[in-house]
Tab-separated table of C-alpha atoms in Angstrom:
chain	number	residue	atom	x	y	z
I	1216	UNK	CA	-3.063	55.059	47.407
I	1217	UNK	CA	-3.140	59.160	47.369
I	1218	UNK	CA	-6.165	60.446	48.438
I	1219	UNK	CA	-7.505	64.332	47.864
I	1220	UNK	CA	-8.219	66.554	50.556
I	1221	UNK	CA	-11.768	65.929	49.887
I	1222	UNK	CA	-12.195	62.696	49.987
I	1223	UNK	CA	-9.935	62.526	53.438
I	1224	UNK	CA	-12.264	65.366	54.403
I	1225	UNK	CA	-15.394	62.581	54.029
I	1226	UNK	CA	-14.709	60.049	56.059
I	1227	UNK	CA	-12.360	62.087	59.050
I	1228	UNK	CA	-15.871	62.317	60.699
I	1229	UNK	CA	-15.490	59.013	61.686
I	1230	UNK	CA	-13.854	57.468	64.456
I	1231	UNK	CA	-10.398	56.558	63.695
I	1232	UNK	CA	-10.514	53.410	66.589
I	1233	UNK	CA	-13.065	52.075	64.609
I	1234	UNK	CA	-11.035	52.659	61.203
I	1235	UNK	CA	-8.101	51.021	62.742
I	1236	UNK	CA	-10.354	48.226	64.480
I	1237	UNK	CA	-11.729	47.473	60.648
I	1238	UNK	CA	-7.866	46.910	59.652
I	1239	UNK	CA	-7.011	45.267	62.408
I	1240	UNK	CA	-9.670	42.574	62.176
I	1241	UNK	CA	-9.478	42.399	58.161
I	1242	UNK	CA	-5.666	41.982	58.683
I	1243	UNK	CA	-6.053	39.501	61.691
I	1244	UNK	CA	-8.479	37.260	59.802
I	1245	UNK	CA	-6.523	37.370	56.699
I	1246	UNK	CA	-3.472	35.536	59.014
I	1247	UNK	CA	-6.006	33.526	60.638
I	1248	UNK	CA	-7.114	31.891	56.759
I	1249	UNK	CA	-3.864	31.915	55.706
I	1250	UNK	CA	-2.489	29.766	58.787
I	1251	UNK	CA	-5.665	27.176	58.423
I	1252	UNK	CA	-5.721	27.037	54.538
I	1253	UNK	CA	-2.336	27.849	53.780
I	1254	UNK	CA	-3.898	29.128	50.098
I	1255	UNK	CA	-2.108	32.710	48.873
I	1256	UNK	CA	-4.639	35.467	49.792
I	1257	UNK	CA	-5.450	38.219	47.640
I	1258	UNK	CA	-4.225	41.682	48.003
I	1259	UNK	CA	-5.738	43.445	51.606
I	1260	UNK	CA	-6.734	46.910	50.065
I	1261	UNK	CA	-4.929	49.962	52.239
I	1262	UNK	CA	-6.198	51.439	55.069
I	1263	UNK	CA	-8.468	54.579	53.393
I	1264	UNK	CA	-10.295	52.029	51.243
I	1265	UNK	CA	-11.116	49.648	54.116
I	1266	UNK	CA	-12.294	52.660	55.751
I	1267	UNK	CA	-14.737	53.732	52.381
I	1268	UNK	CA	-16.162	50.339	51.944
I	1269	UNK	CA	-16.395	48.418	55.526
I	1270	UNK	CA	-19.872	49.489	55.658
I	1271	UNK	CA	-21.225	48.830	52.459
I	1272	UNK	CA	-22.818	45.448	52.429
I	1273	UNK	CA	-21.210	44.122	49.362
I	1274	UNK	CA	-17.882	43.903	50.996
I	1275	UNK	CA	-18.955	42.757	54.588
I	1276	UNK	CA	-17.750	39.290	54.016
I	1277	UNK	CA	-14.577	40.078	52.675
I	1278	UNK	CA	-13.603	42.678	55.334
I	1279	UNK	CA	-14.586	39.750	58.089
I	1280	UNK	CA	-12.387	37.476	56.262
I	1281	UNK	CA	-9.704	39.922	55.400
I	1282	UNK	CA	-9.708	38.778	52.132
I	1283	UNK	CA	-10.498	40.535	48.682
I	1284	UNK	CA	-10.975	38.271	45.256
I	1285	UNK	CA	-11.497	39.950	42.269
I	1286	UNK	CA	-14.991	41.933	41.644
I	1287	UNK	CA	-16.866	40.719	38.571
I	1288	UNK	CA	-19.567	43.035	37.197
I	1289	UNK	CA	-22.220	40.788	37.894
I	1290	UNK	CA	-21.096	40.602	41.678
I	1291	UNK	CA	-21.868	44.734	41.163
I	1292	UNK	CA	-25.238	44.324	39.936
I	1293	UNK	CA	-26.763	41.523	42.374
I	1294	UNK	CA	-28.872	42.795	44.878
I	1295	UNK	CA	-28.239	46.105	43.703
I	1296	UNK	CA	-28.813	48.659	45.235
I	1297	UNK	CA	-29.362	47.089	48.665
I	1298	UNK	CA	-26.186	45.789	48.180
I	1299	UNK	CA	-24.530	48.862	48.452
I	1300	UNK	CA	-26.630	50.854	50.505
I	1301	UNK	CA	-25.664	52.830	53.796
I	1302	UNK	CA	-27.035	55.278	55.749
I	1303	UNK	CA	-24.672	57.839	54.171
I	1304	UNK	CA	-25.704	57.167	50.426
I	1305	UNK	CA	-29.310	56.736	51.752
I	1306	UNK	CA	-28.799	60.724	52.764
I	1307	UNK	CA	-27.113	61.646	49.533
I	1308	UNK	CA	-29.577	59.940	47.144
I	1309	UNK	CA	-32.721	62.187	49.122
I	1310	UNK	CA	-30.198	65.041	48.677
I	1311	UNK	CA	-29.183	64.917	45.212
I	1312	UNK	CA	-25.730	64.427	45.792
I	1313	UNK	CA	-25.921	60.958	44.869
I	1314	UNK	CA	-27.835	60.093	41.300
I	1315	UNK	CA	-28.770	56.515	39.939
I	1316	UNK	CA	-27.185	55.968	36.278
I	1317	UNK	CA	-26.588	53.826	33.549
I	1318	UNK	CA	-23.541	52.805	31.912
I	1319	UNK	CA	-23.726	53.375	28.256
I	1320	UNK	CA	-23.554	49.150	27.702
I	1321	UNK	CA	-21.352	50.078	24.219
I	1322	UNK	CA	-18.560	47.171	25.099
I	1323	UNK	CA	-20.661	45.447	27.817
I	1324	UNK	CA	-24.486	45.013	28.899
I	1325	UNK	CA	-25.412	47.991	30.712
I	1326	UNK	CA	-24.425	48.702	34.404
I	1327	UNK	CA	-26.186	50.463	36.850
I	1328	UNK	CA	-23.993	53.036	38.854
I	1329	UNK	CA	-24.597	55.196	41.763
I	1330	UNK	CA	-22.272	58.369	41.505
I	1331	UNK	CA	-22.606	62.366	42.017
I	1332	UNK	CA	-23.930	64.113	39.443
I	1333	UNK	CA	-21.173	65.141	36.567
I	1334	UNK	CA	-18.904	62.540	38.408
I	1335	UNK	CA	-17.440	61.107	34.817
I	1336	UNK	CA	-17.868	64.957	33.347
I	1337	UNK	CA	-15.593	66.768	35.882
I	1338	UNK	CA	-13.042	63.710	36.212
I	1339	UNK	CA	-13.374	64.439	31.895
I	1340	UNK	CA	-12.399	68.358	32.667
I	1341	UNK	CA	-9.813	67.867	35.519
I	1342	UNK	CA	-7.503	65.480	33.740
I	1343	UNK	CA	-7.683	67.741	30.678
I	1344	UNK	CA	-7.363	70.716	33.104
I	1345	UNK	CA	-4.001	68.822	34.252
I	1346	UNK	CA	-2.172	67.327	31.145
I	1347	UNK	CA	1.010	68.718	29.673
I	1348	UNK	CA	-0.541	69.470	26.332
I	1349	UNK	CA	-4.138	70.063	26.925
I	1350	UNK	CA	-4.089	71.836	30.340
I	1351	UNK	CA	-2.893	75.867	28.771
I	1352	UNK	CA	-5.673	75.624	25.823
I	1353	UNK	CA	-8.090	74.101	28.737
I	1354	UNK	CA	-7.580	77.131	30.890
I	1355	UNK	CA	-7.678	79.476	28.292
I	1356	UNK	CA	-11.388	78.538	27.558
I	1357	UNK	CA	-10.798	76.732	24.464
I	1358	UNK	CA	-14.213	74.894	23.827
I	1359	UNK	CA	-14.677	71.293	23.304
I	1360	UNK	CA	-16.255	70.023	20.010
I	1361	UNK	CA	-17.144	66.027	20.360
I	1362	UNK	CA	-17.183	64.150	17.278
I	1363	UNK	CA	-18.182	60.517	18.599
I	1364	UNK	CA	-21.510	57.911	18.773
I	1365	UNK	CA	-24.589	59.104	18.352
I	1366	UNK	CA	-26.001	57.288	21.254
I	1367	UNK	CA	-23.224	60.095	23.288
I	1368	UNK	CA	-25.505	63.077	21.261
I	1369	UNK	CA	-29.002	61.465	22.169
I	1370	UNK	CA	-28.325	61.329	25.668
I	1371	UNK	CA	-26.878	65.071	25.584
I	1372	UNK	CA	-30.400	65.406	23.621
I	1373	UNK	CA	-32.437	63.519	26.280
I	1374	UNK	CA	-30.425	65.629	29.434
I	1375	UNK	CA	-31.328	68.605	28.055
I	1376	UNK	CA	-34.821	68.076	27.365
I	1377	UNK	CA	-35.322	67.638	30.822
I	1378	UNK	CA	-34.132	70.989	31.626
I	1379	UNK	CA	-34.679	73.514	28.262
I	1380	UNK	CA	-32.275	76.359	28.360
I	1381	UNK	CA	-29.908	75.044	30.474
I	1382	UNK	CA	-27.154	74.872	27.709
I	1383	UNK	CA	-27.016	77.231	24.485
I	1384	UNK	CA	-28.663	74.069	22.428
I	1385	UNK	CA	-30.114	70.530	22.248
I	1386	UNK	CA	-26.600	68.980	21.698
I	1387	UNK	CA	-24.726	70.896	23.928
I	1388	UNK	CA	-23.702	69.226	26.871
I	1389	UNK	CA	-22.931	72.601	29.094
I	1390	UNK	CA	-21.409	75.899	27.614
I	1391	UNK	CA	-18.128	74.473	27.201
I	1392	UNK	CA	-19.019	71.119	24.851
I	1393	UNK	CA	-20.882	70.103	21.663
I	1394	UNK	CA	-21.610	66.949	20.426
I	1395	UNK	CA	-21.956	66.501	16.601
I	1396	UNK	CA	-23.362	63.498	15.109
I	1397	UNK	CA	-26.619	62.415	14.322
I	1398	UNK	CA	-26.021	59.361	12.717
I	1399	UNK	CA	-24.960	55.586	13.769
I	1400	UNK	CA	-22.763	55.045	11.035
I	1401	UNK	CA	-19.990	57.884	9.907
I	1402	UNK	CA	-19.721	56.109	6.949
I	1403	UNK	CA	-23.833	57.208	5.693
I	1404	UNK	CA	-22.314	60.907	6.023
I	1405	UNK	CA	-23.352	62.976	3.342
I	1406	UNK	CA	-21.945	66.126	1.857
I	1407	UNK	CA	-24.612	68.502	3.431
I	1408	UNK	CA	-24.197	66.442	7.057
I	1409	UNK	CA	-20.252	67.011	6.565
I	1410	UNK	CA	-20.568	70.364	5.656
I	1411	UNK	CA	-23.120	71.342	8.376
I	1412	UNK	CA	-20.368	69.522	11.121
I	1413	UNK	CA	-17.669	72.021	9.535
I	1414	UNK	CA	-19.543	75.007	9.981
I	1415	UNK	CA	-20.897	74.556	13.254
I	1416	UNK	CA	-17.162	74.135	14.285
I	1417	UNK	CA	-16.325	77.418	12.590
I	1418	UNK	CA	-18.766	78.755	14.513
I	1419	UNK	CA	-17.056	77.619	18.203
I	1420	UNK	CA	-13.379	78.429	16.341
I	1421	UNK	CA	-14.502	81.387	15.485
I	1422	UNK	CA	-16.066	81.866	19.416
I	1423	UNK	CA	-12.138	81.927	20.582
I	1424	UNK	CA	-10.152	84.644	20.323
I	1425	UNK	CA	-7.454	82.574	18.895
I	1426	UNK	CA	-9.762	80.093	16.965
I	1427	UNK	CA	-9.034	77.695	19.513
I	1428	UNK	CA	-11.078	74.468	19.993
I	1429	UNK	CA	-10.593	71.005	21.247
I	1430	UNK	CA	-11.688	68.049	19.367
I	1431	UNK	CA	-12.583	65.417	21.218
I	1432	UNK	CA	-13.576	62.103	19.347
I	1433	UNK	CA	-13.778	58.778	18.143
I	1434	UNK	CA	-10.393	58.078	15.939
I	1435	UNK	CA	-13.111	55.899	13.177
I	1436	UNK	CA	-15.266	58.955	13.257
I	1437	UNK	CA	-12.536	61.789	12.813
I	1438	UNK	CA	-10.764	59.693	10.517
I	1439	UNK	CA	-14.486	59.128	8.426
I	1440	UNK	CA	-14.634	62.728	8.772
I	1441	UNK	CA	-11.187	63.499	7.395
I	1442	UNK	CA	-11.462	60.689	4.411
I	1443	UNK	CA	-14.641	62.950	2.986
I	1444	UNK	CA	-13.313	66.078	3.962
I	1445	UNK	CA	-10.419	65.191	1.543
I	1446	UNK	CA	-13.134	63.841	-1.362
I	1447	UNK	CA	-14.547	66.866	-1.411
I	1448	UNK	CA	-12.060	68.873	-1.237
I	1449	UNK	CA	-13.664	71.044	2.028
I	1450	UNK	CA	-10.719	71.401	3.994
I	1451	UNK	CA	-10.734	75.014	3.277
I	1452	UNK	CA	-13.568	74.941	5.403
I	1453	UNK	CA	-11.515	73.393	8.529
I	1454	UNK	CA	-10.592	75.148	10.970
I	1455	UNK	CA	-7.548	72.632	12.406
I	1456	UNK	CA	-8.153	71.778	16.404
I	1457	UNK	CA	-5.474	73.223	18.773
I	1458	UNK	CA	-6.169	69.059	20.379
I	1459	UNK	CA	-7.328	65.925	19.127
I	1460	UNK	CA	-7.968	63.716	22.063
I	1461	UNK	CA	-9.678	60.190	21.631
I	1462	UNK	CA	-11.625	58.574	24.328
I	1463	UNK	CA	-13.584	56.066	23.264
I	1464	UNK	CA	-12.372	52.861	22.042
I	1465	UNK	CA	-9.157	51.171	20.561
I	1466	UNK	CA	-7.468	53.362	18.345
I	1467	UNK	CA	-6.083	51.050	14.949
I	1468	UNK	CA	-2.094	51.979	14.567
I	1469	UNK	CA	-2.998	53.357	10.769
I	1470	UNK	CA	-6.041	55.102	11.889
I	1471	UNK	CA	-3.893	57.121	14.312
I	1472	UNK	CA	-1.238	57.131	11.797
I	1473	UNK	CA	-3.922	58.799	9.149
I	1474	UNK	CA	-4.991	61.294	11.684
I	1475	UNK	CA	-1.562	62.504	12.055
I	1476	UNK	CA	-0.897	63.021	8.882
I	1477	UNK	CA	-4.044	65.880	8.642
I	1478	UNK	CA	-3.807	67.002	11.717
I	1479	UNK	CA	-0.702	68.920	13.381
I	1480	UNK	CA	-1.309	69.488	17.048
I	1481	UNK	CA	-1.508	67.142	19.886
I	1482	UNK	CA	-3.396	64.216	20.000
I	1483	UNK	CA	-4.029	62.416	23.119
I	1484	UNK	CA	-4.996	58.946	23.636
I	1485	UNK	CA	-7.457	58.879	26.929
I	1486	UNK	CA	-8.068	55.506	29.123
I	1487	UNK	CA	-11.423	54.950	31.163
I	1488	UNK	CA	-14.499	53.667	31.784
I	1489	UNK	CA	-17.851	54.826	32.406
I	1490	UNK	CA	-17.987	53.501	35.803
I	1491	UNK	CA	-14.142	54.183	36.555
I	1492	UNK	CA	-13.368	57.902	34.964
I	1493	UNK	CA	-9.937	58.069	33.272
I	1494	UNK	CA	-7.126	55.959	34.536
I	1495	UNK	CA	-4.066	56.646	31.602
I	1496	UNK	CA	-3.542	59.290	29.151
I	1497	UNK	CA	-0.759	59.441	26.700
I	1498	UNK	CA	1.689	62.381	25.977
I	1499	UNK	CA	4.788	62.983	23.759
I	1500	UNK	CA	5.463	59.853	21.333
I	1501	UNK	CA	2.448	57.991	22.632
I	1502	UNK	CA	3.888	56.698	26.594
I	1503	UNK	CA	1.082	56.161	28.725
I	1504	UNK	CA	0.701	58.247	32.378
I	1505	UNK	CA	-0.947	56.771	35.407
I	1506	UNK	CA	-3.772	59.467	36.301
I	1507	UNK	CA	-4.696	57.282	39.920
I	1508	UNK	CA	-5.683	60.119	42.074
I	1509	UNK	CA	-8.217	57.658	44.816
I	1510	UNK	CA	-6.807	54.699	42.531
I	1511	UNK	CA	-4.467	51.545	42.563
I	1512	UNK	CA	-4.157	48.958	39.928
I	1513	UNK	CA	-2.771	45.788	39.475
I	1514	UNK	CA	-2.163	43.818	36.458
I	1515	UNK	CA	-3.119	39.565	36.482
I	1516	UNK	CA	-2.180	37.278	33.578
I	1517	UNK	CA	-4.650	36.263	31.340
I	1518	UNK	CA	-2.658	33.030	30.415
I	1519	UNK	CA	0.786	32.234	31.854
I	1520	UNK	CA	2.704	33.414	28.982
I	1521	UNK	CA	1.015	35.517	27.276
I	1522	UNK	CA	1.937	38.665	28.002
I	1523	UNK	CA	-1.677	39.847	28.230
I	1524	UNK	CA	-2.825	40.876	31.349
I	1525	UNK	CA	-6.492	41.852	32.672
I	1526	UNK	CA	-6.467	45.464	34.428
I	1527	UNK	CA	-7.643	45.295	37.881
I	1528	UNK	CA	-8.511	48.108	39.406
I	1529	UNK	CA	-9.492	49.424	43.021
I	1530	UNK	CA	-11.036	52.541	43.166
I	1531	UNK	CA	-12.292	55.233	45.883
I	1532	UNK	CA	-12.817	57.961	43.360
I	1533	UNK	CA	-16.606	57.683	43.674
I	1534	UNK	CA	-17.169	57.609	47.095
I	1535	UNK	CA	-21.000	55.818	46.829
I	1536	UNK	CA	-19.501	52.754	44.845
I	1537	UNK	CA	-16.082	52.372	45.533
I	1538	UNK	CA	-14.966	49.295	43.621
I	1539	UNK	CA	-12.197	46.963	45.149
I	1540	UNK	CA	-10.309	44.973	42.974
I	1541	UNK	CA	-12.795	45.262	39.851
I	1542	UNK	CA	-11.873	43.658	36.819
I	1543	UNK	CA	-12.513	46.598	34.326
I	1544	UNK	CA	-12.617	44.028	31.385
I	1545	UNK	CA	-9.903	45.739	29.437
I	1546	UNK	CA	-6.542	43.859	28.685
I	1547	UNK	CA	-2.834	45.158	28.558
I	1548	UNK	CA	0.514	44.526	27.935
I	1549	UNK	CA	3.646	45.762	29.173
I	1550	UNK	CA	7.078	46.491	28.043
I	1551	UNK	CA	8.458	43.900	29.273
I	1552	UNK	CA	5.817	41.093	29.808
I	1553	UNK	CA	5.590	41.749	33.849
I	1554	UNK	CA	2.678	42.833	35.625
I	1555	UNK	CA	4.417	46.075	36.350
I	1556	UNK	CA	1.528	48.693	35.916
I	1557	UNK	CA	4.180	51.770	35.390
I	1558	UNK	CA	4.900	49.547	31.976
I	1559	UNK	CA	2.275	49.227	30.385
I	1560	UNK	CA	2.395	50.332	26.375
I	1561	UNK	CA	-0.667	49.200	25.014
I	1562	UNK	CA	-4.512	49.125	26.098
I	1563	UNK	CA	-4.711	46.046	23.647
I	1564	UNK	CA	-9.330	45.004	23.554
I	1565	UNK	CA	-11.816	43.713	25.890
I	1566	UNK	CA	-11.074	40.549	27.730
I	1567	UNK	CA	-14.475	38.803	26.672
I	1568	UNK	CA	-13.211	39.276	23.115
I	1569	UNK	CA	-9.535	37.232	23.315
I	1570	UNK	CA	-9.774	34.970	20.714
I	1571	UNK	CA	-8.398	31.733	21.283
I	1572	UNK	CA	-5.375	30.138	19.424
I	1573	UNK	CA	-3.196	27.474	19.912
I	1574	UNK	CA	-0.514	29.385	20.411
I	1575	UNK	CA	-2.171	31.465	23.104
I	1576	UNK	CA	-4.624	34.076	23.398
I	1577	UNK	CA	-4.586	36.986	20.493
I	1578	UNK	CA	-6.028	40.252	21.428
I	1579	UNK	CA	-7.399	42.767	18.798
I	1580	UNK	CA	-4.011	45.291	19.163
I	1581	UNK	CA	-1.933	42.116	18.239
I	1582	UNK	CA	-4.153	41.662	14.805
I	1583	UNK	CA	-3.835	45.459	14.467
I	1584	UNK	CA	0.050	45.503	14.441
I	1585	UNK	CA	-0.436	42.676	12.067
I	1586	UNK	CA	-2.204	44.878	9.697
I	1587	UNK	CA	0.022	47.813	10.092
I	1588	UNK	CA	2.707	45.578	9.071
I	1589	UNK	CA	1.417	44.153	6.437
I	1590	UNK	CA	-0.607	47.587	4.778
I	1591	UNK	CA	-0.614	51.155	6.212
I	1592	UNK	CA	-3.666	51.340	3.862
I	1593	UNK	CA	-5.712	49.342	5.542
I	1594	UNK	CA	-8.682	51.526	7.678
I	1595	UNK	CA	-11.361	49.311	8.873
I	1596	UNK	CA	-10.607	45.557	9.413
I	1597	UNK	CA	-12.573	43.242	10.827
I	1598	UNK	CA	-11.657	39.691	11.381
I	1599	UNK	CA	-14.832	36.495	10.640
I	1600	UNK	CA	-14.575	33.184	11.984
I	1601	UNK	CA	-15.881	30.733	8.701
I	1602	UNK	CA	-15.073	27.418	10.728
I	1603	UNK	CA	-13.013	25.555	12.796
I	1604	UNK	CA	-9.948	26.304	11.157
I	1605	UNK	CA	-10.614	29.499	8.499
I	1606	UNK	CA	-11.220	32.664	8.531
I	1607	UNK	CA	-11.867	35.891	6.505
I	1608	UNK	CA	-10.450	39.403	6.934
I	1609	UNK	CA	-12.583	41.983	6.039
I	1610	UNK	CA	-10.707	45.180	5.172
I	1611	UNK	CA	-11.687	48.717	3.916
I	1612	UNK	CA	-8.956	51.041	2.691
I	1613	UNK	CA	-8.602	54.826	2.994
I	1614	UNK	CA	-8.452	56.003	-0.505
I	1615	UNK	CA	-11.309	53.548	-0.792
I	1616	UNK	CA	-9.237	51.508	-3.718
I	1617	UNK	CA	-8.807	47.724	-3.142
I	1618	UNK	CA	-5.451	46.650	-2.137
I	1619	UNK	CA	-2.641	45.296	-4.569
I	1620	UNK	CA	-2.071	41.561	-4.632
I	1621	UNK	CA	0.928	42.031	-3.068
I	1622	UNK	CA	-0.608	43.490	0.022
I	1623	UNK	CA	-3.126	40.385	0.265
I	1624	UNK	CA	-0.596	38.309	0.210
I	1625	UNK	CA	0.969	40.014	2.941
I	1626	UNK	CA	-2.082	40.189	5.023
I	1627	UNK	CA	-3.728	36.861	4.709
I	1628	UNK	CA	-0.298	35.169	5.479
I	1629	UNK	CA	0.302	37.483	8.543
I	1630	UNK	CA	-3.241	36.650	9.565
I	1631	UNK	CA	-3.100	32.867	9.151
I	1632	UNK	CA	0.170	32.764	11.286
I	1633	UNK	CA	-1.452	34.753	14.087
I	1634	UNK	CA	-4.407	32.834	14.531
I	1635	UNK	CA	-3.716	29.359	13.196
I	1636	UNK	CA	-6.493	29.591	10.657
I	1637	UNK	CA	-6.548	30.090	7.091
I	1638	UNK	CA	-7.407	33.146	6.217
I	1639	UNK	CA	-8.548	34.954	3.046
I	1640	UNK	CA	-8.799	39.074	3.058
I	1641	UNK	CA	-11.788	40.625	1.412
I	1642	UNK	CA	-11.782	44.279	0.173
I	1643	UNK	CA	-15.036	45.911	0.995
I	1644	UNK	CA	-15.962	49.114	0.178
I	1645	UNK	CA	-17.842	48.974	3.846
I	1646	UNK	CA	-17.971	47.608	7.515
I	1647	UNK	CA	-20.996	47.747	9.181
I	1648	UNK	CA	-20.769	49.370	12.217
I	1649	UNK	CA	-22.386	47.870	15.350
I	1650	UNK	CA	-26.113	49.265	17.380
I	1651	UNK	CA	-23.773	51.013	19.839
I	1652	UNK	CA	-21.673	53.378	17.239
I	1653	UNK	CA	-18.795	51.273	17.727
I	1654	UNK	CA	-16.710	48.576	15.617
I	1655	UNK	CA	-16.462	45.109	16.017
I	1656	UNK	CA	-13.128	43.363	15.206
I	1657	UNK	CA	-14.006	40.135	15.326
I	1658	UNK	CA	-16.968	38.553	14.252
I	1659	UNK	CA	-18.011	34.900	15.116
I	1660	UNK	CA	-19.489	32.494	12.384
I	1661	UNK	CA	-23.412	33.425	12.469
């Protein structure tokens, strides 16, 4: 695992014997279990990470036995924060270097972190700072417009009330970035909420010398955004982003395929977590890049044969919770089926949200390519368990006109061979949208 200058720079005040003893008697009890159980261990993290965590009384026990299983988020949050306390986070929580936060709980209940202040912000900035397409507009102090959930723009709200003038307004999250919605669902946008979002990004285009800006989003909100731009015929009143880059959650094949059609400039596909920072970005025709600086992952079938794997992922890239072997909860797949991280092509849902067939576990990218397939005018979908053995698809479009019967056809056979279950598509001229600004695709009988 690389590891920066700085963080080799916090832990050489230690003494190396004692770095090397921790290996040494992780790797000697690791032989030791093996011999007596004979029972495959799990992977013994590398040297710098035993270093960063053989303090921290979460880990004790595995560093004694030499052996690391997988880290569940409720392993994170018991006993916390005794659990991870040491006498160097002790020191940085009474300086400030070291804050207590909460994850934003949108795809799982919340989490409570300890991390430097602006630790997800600046890992935000650097990997822009450092990608092929973004980096140039980055440097050349193109501002960053964020077009995403409104629980994002309350807490920008709530930071800022705790420290008035810090930032040039309420929603601005420092003097590079402004967040823009006020409402939970994008859908509920009026004309005068659309048309005060356009001007207030004329007003940072028009803040560039170029009319540079970055737009950094949700794909459902941009592409809400664009759908009654185009309505009401504002698009005169655009100024087109020099980036799109979305962060946030799955992005649906004909959502991305919508946006591209609008919008001619880069757009980026970011992976991360609140607790993690980034891990992938995409460039060019959509391949993902490994951004691992202080990371390692590794990639462990879901179900043999599925080709889904959960994303495991050890991590030294906040030094007051390193995480070691923590199951993120995301799922991918590969190119080729293998648990070869290098291939992965698709950041496919949330593991807790697999649903279960009898042909093997279906993820929400593999109903999205069945959509795509069947309708590239399909926006929102959103799949409802009826029963044991029916279901109903739920489907918006983007010219908001139902679909022809052709299409249904199409889609409610594609559907019922995925999942086993017979399904029947409903047009809907809406989706709800769920309490954390984020959709749902799959909804369980109620």
């Amino acid at each position: 695992m690389a590891v920066t200058t700085a963080a080799r720079a916090a832990v050489s005040h230690r003494p190396r014997p004692a770095v090397h003893h921790a290996v040494h008697h992780a790797v000697h009890h690791a032989v030791r279990a093996y011999h007596r159980t004979g029972a495959p261990l799990n992977r013994l993290p590398s040297a710098d990470v035993l270093d960063q965590v053989r303090d921290i009384p979460l880990y004790r026990a595995s560093v004694e036995r030499g052996d690391f299983p997988v880290l569940e988020k409720p392993e994170i949050a018991r006993d916390f924060p005794a659990n991870w306390m040491t006498p160097e986070l002790e020191r940085a929580l009474e300086t400030g270097d070291a804050e207590f936060v909460l994850s934003t709980g949108t795809n799982h209940a919340r989490m409570q972190l300890i991390r430097p202040p602006y630790f997800l912000l600046r890992s935000y900035y650097r990997l822009w700072s450092e990608h092929p397409e973004l980096g140039a507009l980055w440097h050349a102090e193109a501002r960053r417009i964020s077009l995403t959930t409104v629980l994002a723009t309350e807490h920008v709200a709530r930071v800022n009330a705790r420290k008035p003038g810090a930032t040039p307004g309420e929603r601005w999250l420092d003097d590079r970035t402004l967040y823009l919605n006020r409402q939970l669902d994008p859908d509920s946008w009026d004309r005068a909420e659309v048309e005060r979002m356009l001007a207030e990004i004329r007003e940072v285009s028009a803040a560039h010398p170029t009319g540079a800006y970055l737009l950094d989003c949700s794909s459902y909100h941009l592409a809400h955004l664009a759908r009654k731009v185009t309505e009401w015929d504002l698009w005169d009143r655009f100024p087109r982003p020099a980036g799109i880059i979305h962060a946030y959650e799955y992005t649906p094949l004909n959502v991305r395929a919508y946006l591209r059609t609008h919008f001619d400039c880069p757009i980026v596909d970011l992976f991360g977590s609140t607790e993690l920072g980034y891990l992938f970005y995409s460039e060019g025709e959509g391949r993902y890049r490994p951004y691992l600086h202080d990371m390692s992952v590794e990639l462990i079938p879901v179900e043999p044969g599925s080709g889904i794997h959960s994303l495991i992922v050890t991590s030294i890239r906040n030094p007051y919770m390193p995480l070691v072997r923590y199951r993120s909860g995301d799922c991918v797949r590969t190119a080729d089926g293998s648990p070869d991280p290098e291939r992965i092509v698709s950041f496919c849902g949330r593991e807790k949200e697999l649903l279960a067939t009898p042909a093997g576990p279906v993820a929400q990218a593999d109903l999205d390519a069945g959509v795509a397939a069947a309708s590239s005018r399909v926006f929102l979908h959103q799949l409802h368990l009826t029963g044991d053995d029916r279901c109903e698809l739920w489907c918006t479009t983007f010219d908001g006109k139902p679909l022809a019967p052709e299409e249904t056809a199409e889609l409610a056979a594609t559907v019922t061979a995925l999942t086993g279950r017979t399904c029947r598509v409903e047009h809907r001229d809406h989706v709800p949208i769920g309490r954390s600004g984020k959709y749902a695709w799959l909804a369980a009988p109620q």
